[in-house]
CSV table of C-alpha atoms in Angstrom, one decimal:
chain,number,residue,atom,x,y,z
Q,1,MET,CA,-4.6,-9.8,7.4
Q,2,LEU,CA,-7.1,-9.8,10.9
Q,3,TYR,CA,-4.2,-10.2,13.3
Q,4,THR,CA,-3.4,-6.2,12.1
Q,5,ALA,CA,-7.0,-5.3,13.8
Q,6,LEU,CA,-6.1,-6.4,17.4
Q,7,ILE,CA,-2.8,-4.3,17.2
Q,8,PHE,CA,-4.5,-1.5,15.7
Q,9,GLY,CA,-7.4,-1.3,18.3
Q,10,LEU,CA,-4.3,-1.7,20.9
Q,11,LEU,CA,-2.5,1.0,20.0
Q,12,SER,CA,-5.6,3.2,19.2
Q,13,SER,CA,-6.8,2.5,22.8
Q,14,PHE,CA,-5.1,5.4,23.8
Q,15,HIS,CA,-6.3,7.5,21.4
Q,16,CYS,CA,-9.9,6.2,22.8
Q,17,ILE,CA,-9.0,7.6,26.3
Q,18,GLY,CA,-9.3,10.9,25.1
Q,19,MET,CA,-12.1,10.6,22.6
Q,20,CYS,CA,-14.4,8.1,24.7
Q,21,GLY,CA,-12.5,8.0,28.3
Q,22,PRO,CA,-15.1,10.7,29.7
Q,23,ILE,CA,-18.2,8.8,28.6
Q,24,ALA,CA,-16.2,5.5,30.0
Q,25,MET,CA,-15.8,7.3,33.3
Q,26,MET,CA,-19.3,8.0,33.4
Q,27,ILE,CA,-20.3,4.6,33.3
Q,28,PRO,CA,-22.7,3.7,36.4
Q,29,VAL,CA,-20.7,1.3,37.8
Q,30,ASP,CA,-21.1,-0.6,41.4
Q,31,ARG,CA,-18.0,1.0,43.3
Q,32,ASN,CA,-18.5,-0.9,46.2
Q,33,ASN,CA,-18.6,-4.3,44.3
Q,34,ALA,CA,-15.6,-5.6,42.3
Q,35,ALA,CA,-17.4,-8.7,40.7
Q,36,LYS,CA,-20.6,-7.0,40.1
Q,37,ARG,CA,-18.2,-4.2,38.7
Q,38,VAL,CA,-16.2,-6.5,36.3
Q,39,PHE,CA,-19.8,-8.1,35.0
Q,40,GLN,CA,-20.9,-4.3,34.0
Q,41,LEU,CA,-18.0,-3.5,32.3
Q,42,PHE,CA,-18.5,-6.9,30.6
Q,43,LEU,CA,-21.9,-5.9,29.1
Q,44,TYR,CA,-20.3,-2.4,28.1
Q,45,HIS,CA,-17.5,-3.5,25.9
Q,46,LEU,CA,-19.7,-6.5,24.4
Q,47,GLY,CA,-22.5,-3.7,23.4
Q,48,ARG,CA,-19.2,-1.9,21.8
Q,49,LEU,CA,-17.9,-5.0,20.1
Q,50,THR,CA,-21.6,-5.9,19.1
Q,51,ALA,CA,-21.7,-2.0,17.3
Q,52,TYR,CA,-18.2,-3.1,15.6
Q,53,GLY,CA,-19.4,-6.4,14.6
Q,54,MET,CA,-22.4,-5.0,12.9
Q,55,LEU,CA,-20.3,-2.3,11.0
Q,56,GLY,CA,-17.8,-4.6,9.8
Q,57,LEU,CA,-20.6,-7.2,8.7
Q,58,PHE,CA,-21.9,-4.2,6.6
Q,59,PHE,CA,-18.7,-3.0,5.2
Q,60,GLY,CA,-17.4,-6.3,4.8
Q,61,ILE,CA,-20.4,-6.8,2.7
Q,62,LEU,CA,-19.5,-3.7,0.3
Q,63,GLY,CA,-15.9,-5.5,0.2
Q,64,LYS,CA,-17.2,-8.7,-1.1
Q,65,GLY,CA,-19.6,-7.0,-3.8
Q,66,LEU,CA,-15.9,-5.3,-5.1
Q,67,PHE,CA,-14.3,-9.0,-4.5
Q,68,LEU,CA,-17.0,-11.2,-6.7
Q,69,ALA,CA,-16.8,-8.0,-9.2
Q,70,GLY,CA,-13.0,-8.9,-9.9
Q,71,PHE,CA,-11.8,-5.6,-8.1
Q,72,GLN,CA,-10.3,-7.5,-4.9
Q,73,GLN,CA,-6.8,-6.6,-5.6
Q,74,GLN,CA,-7.6,-2.7,-6.7
Q,75,LEU,CA,-9.9,-2.6,-3.5
Q,76,SER,CA,-6.7,-3.9,-1.2
Q,77,ILE,CA,-4.3,-1.2,-2.4
Q,78,LEU,CA,-6.9,1.6,-2.0
Q,79,VAL,CA,-7.6,0.5,1.1
Q,80,GLY,CA,-3.7,1.0,1.8
Q,81,VAL,CA,-3.6,3.8,0.3
Q,82,LEU,CA,-6.7,5.6,2.1
Q,83,MET,CA,-5.5,4.2,5.8
Q,84,ILE,CA,-1.9,5.9,4.8
Q,85,LEU,CA,-3.2,9.6,3.3
Q,86,PHE,CA,-5.6,9.3,6.3
Q,87,VAL,CA,-2.7,10.0,9.1
Q,88,ILE,CA,-0.7,11.7,7.2
Q,89,ILE,CA,-3.3,14.1,5.9
Q,90,PRO,CA,-3.6,16.9,8.7
Q,91,GLU,CA,-6.2,16.6,11.3
Q,92,LYS,CA,-7.9,20.1,10.6
Q,93,LYS,CA,-8.3,19.4,6.8
Q,94,MET,CA,-9.9,16.1,7.4
Q,95,ALA,CA,-12.1,17.9,9.6
Q,96,GLN,CA,-13.7,19.8,6.8
Q,97,TYR,CA,-14.8,16.3,5.2
Q,98,ASN,CA,-16.4,14.8,8.5
Q,99,PHE,CA,-17.9,11.2,7.3
Q,100,SER,CA,-20.8,12.4,9.9
Q,101,LYS,CA,-22.1,15.3,8.7
Q,102,PRO,CA,-24.1,13.5,6.3
Q,103,ILE,CA,-26.0,11.7,9.2
Q,104,TYR,CA,-25.7,14.3,11.6
Q,105,LYS,CA,-29.4,14.4,12.9
Q,106,LEU,CA,-29.1,10.2,13.4
Q,107,ILE,CA,-25.4,11.1,15.3
Q,108,SER,CA,-27.4,13.9,17.3
Q,109,LYS,CA,-30.4,11.2,18.1
Q,110,VAL,CA,-27.7,9.0,19.7
Q,111,LYS,CA,-25.9,10.9,21.5
Q,112,SER,CA,-29.5,12.2,23.1
Q,113,HIS,CA,-30.4,8.5,23.8
Q,114,LEU,CA,-26.8,7.4,25.1
Q,115,GLY,CA,-27.3,10.2,27.8
Q,116,ALA,CA,-30.5,9.0,29.1
Q,117,GLN,CA,-28.9,5.8,29.3
Q,118,PHE,CA,-26.7,7.2,32.0
Q,119,LYS,CA,-29.6,7.5,34.3
Q,120,LYS,CA,-29.9,3.9,34.5
Q,121,LYS,CA,-28.3,1.3,36.2
Q,122,THR,CA,-29.8,-1.4,34.8
Q,123,PHE,CA,-27.8,-4.7,32.8
Q,124,ASP,CA,-29.5,-3.9,29.8
Q,125,ALA,CA,-28.6,0.0,30.0
Q,126,LEU,CA,-24.9,-0.7,30.0
Q,127,PHE,CA,-25.1,-2.7,26.6
Q,128,THR,CA,-27.3,-0.3,25.2
Q,129,ILE,CA,-23.9,2.7,26.6
Q,130,GLY,CA,-22.0,0.6,24.9
Q,131,LEU,CA,-24.0,-0.5,21.5
Q,132,LEU,CA,-24.2,3.4,21.2
Q,133,ASN,CA,-20.5,4.1,22.3
Q,134,GLY,CA,-19.4,2.4,19.5
Q,135,PHE,CA,-21.4,4.2,16.7
Q,136,LEU,CA,-20.3,7.9,17.7
Q,137,PRO,CA,-18.1,8.9,15.1
Q,138,CYS,CA,-14.4,8.2,15.6
Q,139,GLY,CA,-11.2,8.7,13.3
Q,140,MET,CA,-9.7,5.5,14.5
Q,141,VAL,CA,-13.1,3.4,13.9
Q,142,TYR,CA,-13.0,5.0,10.8
Q,143,ALA,CA,-9.7,3.5,9.7
Q,144,ALA,CA,-10.4,0.2,11.1
Q,145,LEU,CA,-13.7,0.0,8.7
Q,146,PHE,CA,-11.1,0.7,6.2
Q,147,GLY,CA,-9.6,-2.6,6.9
Q,148,ALA,CA,-13.3,-4.3,7.3
Q,149,ILE,CA,-13.8,-3.2,3.3
Q,150,ALA,CA,-10.5,-5.1,2.5
Q,151,MET,CA,-11.4,-8.0,3.9
Q,152,GLN,CA,-13.7,-8.6,1.2
Q,153,ASN,CA,-16.5,-11.1,3.4
Q,154,GLU,CA,-18.9,-10.0,5.4
Q,155,TRP,CA,-17.7,-12.4,8.2
Q,156,LEU,CA,-14.2,-11.5,8.0
Q,157,GLY,CA,-15.2,-7.8,8.0
Q,158,ALA,CA,-17.0,-8.3,11.2
Q,159,SER,CA,-14.3,-10.4,12.8
Q,160,TYR,CA,-12.1,-7.3,11.7
Q,161,MET,CA,-14.0,-4.8,13.5
Q,162,ILE,CA,-14.4,-7.1,16.7
Q,163,LEU,CA,-10.9,-7.9,17.1
Q,164,PHE,CA,-10.0,-3.9,16.8
Q,165,GLY,CA,-12.9,-3.8,19.5
Q,166,ILE,CA,-11.0,-6.3,21.9
Q,167,GLY,CA,-8.2,-4.3,21.6
Q,168,THR,CA,-9.4,-1.4,23.0
Q,169,ILE,CA,-10.5,-3.3,26.1
Q,170,PRO,CA,-7.8,-2.8,28.4
Q,171,MET,CA,-7.5,0.4,28.3
Q,172,MET,CA,-10.8,1.7,28.3
Q,173,SER,CA,-11.6,-0.8,31.2
Q,174,ALA,CA,-8.3,0.9,32.9
Q,175,VAL,CA,-9.9,4.2,32.5
Q,176,VAL,CA,-12.9,3.3,34.7
Q,177,LEU,CA,-11.2,1.0,37.1
Q,178,ILE,CA,-8.0,3.2,38.1
Q,179,SER,CA,-8.2,6.9,37.7
Q,180,ASN,CA,-4.9,8.4,36.5
Q,181,PHE,CA,-3.3,5.3,35.8
Q,182,ILE,CA,-1.2,6.7,32.7
Q,183,THR,CA,0.2,10.5,32.4
Q,184,VAL,CA,-0.8,12.7,29.8
Q,185,PRO,CA,2.8,12.9,28.2
Q,186,VAL,CA,3.4,9.3,28.6
Q,187,ARG,CA,0.0,8.9,26.4
Q,188,ASN,CA,0.8,11.8,23.7
Q,189,LYS,CA,4.4,9.8,23.3
Q,190,ILE,CA,2.6,6.1,23.0
Q,191,GLN,CA,0.0,7.9,20.4
Q,192,LYS,CA,2.6,9.2,18.1
Q,193,PHE,CA,2.9,5.8,17.4
Q,194,ILE,CA,-0.7,5.1,16.2
Q,195,PRO,CA,0.2,6.7,12.9
Q,196,ILE,CA,3.4,4.8,12.2
Q,197,MET,CA,1.3,2.2,13.0
Q,198,VAL,CA,-1.6,3.0,10.5
Q,199,ILE,CA,0.9,3.7,7.7
Q,200,ILE,CA,2.4,-0.3,8.1
Q,201,ILE,CA,-0.8,-2.0,8.2
Q,202,GLY,CA,-1.8,0.4,5.1
Q,203,GLY,CA,1.6,-1.0,3.3
Q,204,LEU,CA,0.7,-4.4,4.2
Q,205,PHE,CA,-2.8,-4.2,2.6
Q,206,ILE,CA,-1.2,-2.3,-0.5
Q,207,ILE,CA,1.6,-5.0,-0.6
Q,208,ARG,CA,-1.2,-7.8,-0.3
Q,209,GLY,CA,-2.9,-6.4,-3.3
Q,210,MET,CA,0.4,-6.2,-5.5
Q,211,GLY,CA,0.4,-9.6,-5.6
Q,212,LEU,CA,4.1,-10.4,-5.2
Q,213,ASP,CA,3.6,-14.1,-4.5
Q,214,ILE,CA,4.4,-13.7,-0.7
Q,215,PRO,CA,3.4,-16.2,1.5
Q,216,TYR,CA,0.6,-15.1,4.2
Q,217,ILE,CA,1.2,-11.6,3.6
Q,218,SER,CA,1.2,-10.8,-0.6
Q,219,PRO,CA,-0.5,-13.9,-2.4
Q,220,LYS,CA,0.4,-14.1,-6.0
Q,221,THR,CA,-2.1,-12.4,-8.6
Q,222,THR,CA,-3.7,-15.8,-9.9
Q,223,ASN,CA,-4.7,-16.9,-6.4
Q,224,LEU,CA,-6.4,-12.9,-5.5
Q,225,ILE,CA,-9.0,-13.0,-9.3
Q,226,VAL,CA,-12.4,-14.7,-9.4
Q,227,GLN,CA,-11.8,-17.3,-12.4
Q,228,ALA,CA,-14.3,-19.5,-13.7
Q,229,ASN,CA,-11.8,-22.5,-13.4
Q,230,PRO,CA,-9.1,-23.2,-11.2
Q,231,ASP,CA,-5.4,-22.4,-11.2
Q,232,CYS,CA,-4.2,-25.9,-11.3
Q,233,HIS,CA,-1.0,-27.0,-12.0
């Protein structure tokens, strides 16, 4: 299921342009030195991937706990259902249950520290900007974290989120390097595919949890359940 993270990241990047694009365009990169600018962008993206990896590691640990408790099938189905609900429930309705509210003070501190980093032009500041940017509330990141939980392993969870982040790099880099590279109408048309892709990924997680004995997609039930003895024939 790791490949779905990269695809999801690629499509989500069109959403990221609207949400994180302004932050990316404010990055204090060198506009006169192309090589230096590319390295500065690398540091920014490395910071984002580090944040996503840390989040994936944490949620992967949660998923591993449920896996060891024997809830791996139910977890995969639940994650798929949550992903689908995430895109079919109206955005205004979802806003009433903003996941960032319980940690609003922490988010405010992150934003404040992020603003201070823009005043610097050092390499460590660029990494920090990316790191803090990765921790800001984002609906697409929330959806990806569902996938990290379903990986049922801390390292696979981290890998899922890192691949998601890698998928966003091309478009986020283009925002910095090229202005007005894509028109708003075109971007809006592409964004319509994001819910469809999330539903497809959610469906794959549901099928995976059903244990339909489909190679690589839905392993049979006995292979998903933790057992004292191996299932040998």
